[in-house]
């Protein structure tokens, strides 16, 4: 009986310990969720669904790469112009919003 109670207590404690890890969704999980929902709305199945999911999941990465490239370009331009402080902040804000 003692052994059963201790096993049950251990099982319950492990559920509470693992709960935060399950609740926190990673950005990759969020992308999967969004792409999966879009594929479901379009009624895609089989190879069409696989192709769509591959494209959808890689498209998000391209968006990040484009943003990083824009950041590099704007940063380099601000450096060429010798901008500092508030002038640099204003330039970067305008450059990145294009």
PDB file of C-alpha atoms in Angstrom:
ATOM      1  CA  UNK A   1       0.000   0.000   0.000  1.00  0.00           C
ATOM      2  CA  UNK A   2       2.823   2.393   0.870  1.00  0.00           C
ATOM      3  CA  UNK A   3       4.505   1.614  -2.406  1.00  0.00           C
ATOM      4  CA  UNK A   4       1.305   2.354  -4.328  1.00  0.00           C
ATOM      5  CA  UNK A   5       0.853   5.702  -2.585  1.00  0.00           C
ATOM      6  CA  UNK A   6       4.459   6.719  -3.227  1.00  0.00           C
ATOM      7  CA  UNK A   7       4.190   5.760  -6.913  1.00  0.00           C
ATOM      8  CA  UNK A   8       0.961   7.747  -7.253  1.00  0.00           C
ATOM      9  CA  UNK A   9       2.529  10.758  -5.535  1.00  0.00           C
ATOM     10  CA  UNK A  10       5.553  10.547  -7.820  1.00  0.00           C
ATOM     11  CA  UNK A  11       3.330  10.367 -10.898  1.00  0.00           C
ATOM     12  CA  UNK A  12       1.341  13.424  -9.817  1.00  0.00           C
ATOM     13  CA  UNK A  13       4.492  15.377  -8.980  1.00  0.00           C
ATOM     14  CA  UNK A  14       6.023  14.576 -12.357  1.00  0.00           C
ATOM     15  CA  UNK A  15       2.898  15.892 -14.107  1.00  0.00           C
ATOM     16  CA  UNK A  16       3.280  19.243 -12.344  1.00  0.00           C
ATOM     17  CA  UNK A  17       6.983  19.372 -13.152  1.00  0.00           C
ATOM     18  CA  UNK A  18       6.373  18.754 -16.856  1.00  0.00           C
ATOM     19  CA  UNK A  19       3.376  21.082 -17.204  1.00  0.00           C
ATOM     20  CA  UNK A  20       5.332  24.337 -17.837  1.00  0.00           C
ATOM     21  CA  UNK A  21       7.309  22.697 -20.641  1.00  0.00           C
ATOM     22  CA  UNK A  22       4.105  21.569 -22.318  1.00  0.00           C
ATOM     23  CA  UNK A  23       2.383  24.952 -22.006  1.00  0.00           C
ATOM     24  CA  UNK A  24       5.150  27.065 -23.552  1.00  0.00           C
ATOM     25  CA  UNK A  25       4.877  26.825 -27.330  1.00  0.00           C
ATOM     26  CA  UNK A  26       8.035  27.537 -29.288  1.00  0.00           C
ATOM     27  CA  UNK A  27       8.031  29.767 -32.379  1.00  0.00           C
ATOM     28  CA  UNK A  28       8.481  26.642 -34.521  1.00  0.00           C
ATOM     29  CA  UNK A  29       5.377  25.104 -32.931  1.00  0.00           C
ATOM     30  CA  UNK A  30       3.439  28.305 -33.609  1.00  0.00           C
ATOM     31  CA  UNK A  31       4.507  28.232 -37.280  1.00  0.00           C
ATOM     32  CA  UNK A  32       3.488  24.574 -37.527  1.00  0.00           C
ATOM     33  CA  UNK A  33       0.117  25.395 -35.999  1.00  0.00           C
ATOM     34  CA  UNK A  34      -0.506  28.287 -38.426  1.00  0.00           C
ATOM     35  CA  UNK A  35       0.595  26.341 -41.503  1.00  0.00           C
ATOM     36  CA  UNK A  36      -1.431  23.307 -40.437  1.00  0.00           C
ATOM     37  CA  UNK A  37      -4.538  25.458 -40.023  1.00  0.00           C
ATOM     38  CA  UNK A  38      -4.036  26.989 -43.480  1.00  0.00           C
ATOM     39  CA  UNK A  39      -3.578  23.549 -45.050  1.00  0.00           C
ATOM     40  CA  UNK A  40      -6.765  22.390 -43.333  1.00  0.00           C
ATOM     41  CA  UNK A  41      -8.725  25.399 -44.593  1.00  0.00           C
ATOM     42  CA  UNK A  42      -7.565  24.661 -48.139  1.00  0.00           C
ATOM     43  CA  UNK A  43      -8.475  20.986 -47.752  1.00  0.00           C
ATOM     44  CA  UNK A  44      -5.038  19.771 -48.826  1.00  0.00           C
ATOM     45  CA  UNK A  45      -4.157  16.089 -48.515  1.00  0.00           C
ATOM     46  CA  UNK A  46      -1.192  13.823 -49.225  1.00  0.00           C
ATOM     47  CA  UNK A  47       1.629  15.163 -51.373  1.00  0.00           C
ATOM     48  CA  UNK A  48      -0.110  18.511 -51.891  1.00  0.00           C
ATOM     49  CA  UNK A  49      -0.248  18.993 -48.130  1.00  0.00           C
ATOM     50  CA  UNK A  50       3.411  18.004 -47.713  1.00  0.00           C
ATOM     51  CA  UNK A  51       4.489  20.456 -50.415  1.00  0.00           C
ATOM     52  CA  UNK A  52       2.368  23.224 -48.909  1.00  0.00           C
ATOM     53  CA  UNK A  53       3.699  22.604 -45.396  1.00  0.00           C
ATOM     54  CA  UNK A  54       7.287  22.627 -46.642  1.00  0.00           C
ATOM     55  CA  UNK A  55       6.742  25.909 -48.476  1.00  0.00           C
ATOM     56  CA  UNK A  56       4.792  27.468 -45.621  1.00  0.00           C
ATOM     57  CA  UNK A  57       7.350  26.588 -42.968  1.00  0.00           C
ATOM     58  CA  UNK A  58      10.307  27.750 -45.057  1.00  0.00           C
ATOM     59  CA  UNK A  59       8.558  31.004 -46.046  1.00  0.00           C
ATOM     60  CA  UNK A  60       8.693  32.220 -42.461  1.00  0.00           C
ATOM     61  CA  UNK A  61      12.450  31.765 -42.426  1.00  0.00           C
ATOM     62  CA  UNK A  62      12.766  33.789 -45.629  1.00  0.00           C
ATOM     63  CA  UNK A  63      10.858  36.625 -43.975  1.00  0.00           C
ATOM     64  CA  UNK A  64      13.310  36.650 -41.106  1.00  0.00           C
ATOM     65  CA  UNK A  65      16.270  36.554 -43.462  1.00  0.00           C
ATOM     66  CA  UNK A  66      14.827  39.486 -45.411  1.00  0.00           C
ATOM     67  CA  UNK A  67      14.369  41.464 -42.190  1.00  0.00           C
ATOM     68  CA  UNK A  68      17.938  40.706 -41.118  1.00  0.00           C
ATOM     69  CA  UNK A  69      19.229  41.750 -44.528  1.00  0.00           C
ATOM     70  CA  UNK A  70      17.250  44.986 -44.312  1.00  0.00           C
ATOM     71  CA  UNK A  71      18.699  45.601 -40.846  1.00  0.00           C
ATOM     72  CA  UNK A  72      22.248  45.086 -42.162  1.00  0.00           C
ATOM     73  CA  UNK A  73      21.655  47.414 -45.098  1.00  0.00           C
ATOM     74  CA  UNK A  74      20.103  50.166 -42.985  1.00  0.00           C
ATOM     75  CA  UNK A  75      22.807  49.821 -40.347  1.00  0.00           C
ATOM     76  CA  UNK A  76      25.557  50.096 -42.979  1.00  0.00           C
ATOM     77  CA  UNK A  77      23.904  53.157 -44.513  1.00  0.00           C
ATOM     78  CA  UNK A  78      23.601  54.826 -41.102  1.00  0.00           C
ATOM     79  CA  UNK A  79      27.295  54.096 -40.525  1.00  0.00           C
ATOM     80  CA  UNK A  80      28.264  55.622 -43.886  1.00  0.00           C
ATOM     81  CA  UNK A  81      26.325  58.750 -43.036  1.00  0.00           C
ATOM     82  CA  UNK A  82      27.971  58.905 -39.597  1.00  0.00           C
ATOM     83  CA  UNK A  83      24.648  59.118 -37.789  1.00  0.00           C
ATOM     84  CA  UNK A  84      24.589  58.880 -34.005  1.00  0.00           C
ATOM     85  CA  UNK A  85      22.024  59.093 -31.202  1.00  0.00           C
ATOM     86  CA  UNK A  86      18.526  60.314 -32.024  1.00  0.00           C
ATOM     87  CA  UNK A  87      19.370  60.991 -35.670  1.00  0.00           C
ATOM     88  CA  UNK A  88      20.469  57.355 -36.082  1.00  0.00           C
ATOM     89  CA  UNK A  89      17.348  56.066 -34.324  1.00  0.00           C
ATOM     90  CA  UNK A  90      15.098  58.155 -36.564  1.00  0.00           C
ATOM     91  CA  UNK A  91      16.960  57.032 -39.690  1.00  0.00           C
ATOM     92  CA  UNK A  92      16.809  53.353 -38.687  1.00  0.00           C
ATOM     93  CA  UNK A  93      13.097  53.592 -37.911  1.00  0.00           C
ATOM     94  CA  UNK A  94      12.362  55.121 -41.299  1.00  0.00           C
ATOM     95  CA  UNK A  95      14.698  52.774 -43.179  1.00  0.00           C
ATOM     96  CA  UNK A  96      13.291  49.615 -41.576  1.00  0.00           C
ATOM     97  CA  UNK A  97       9.675  50.650 -42.135  1.00  0.00           C
ATOM     98  CA  UNK A  98      10.133  50.837 -45.935  1.00  0.00           C
TER      99      UNK A  98
END
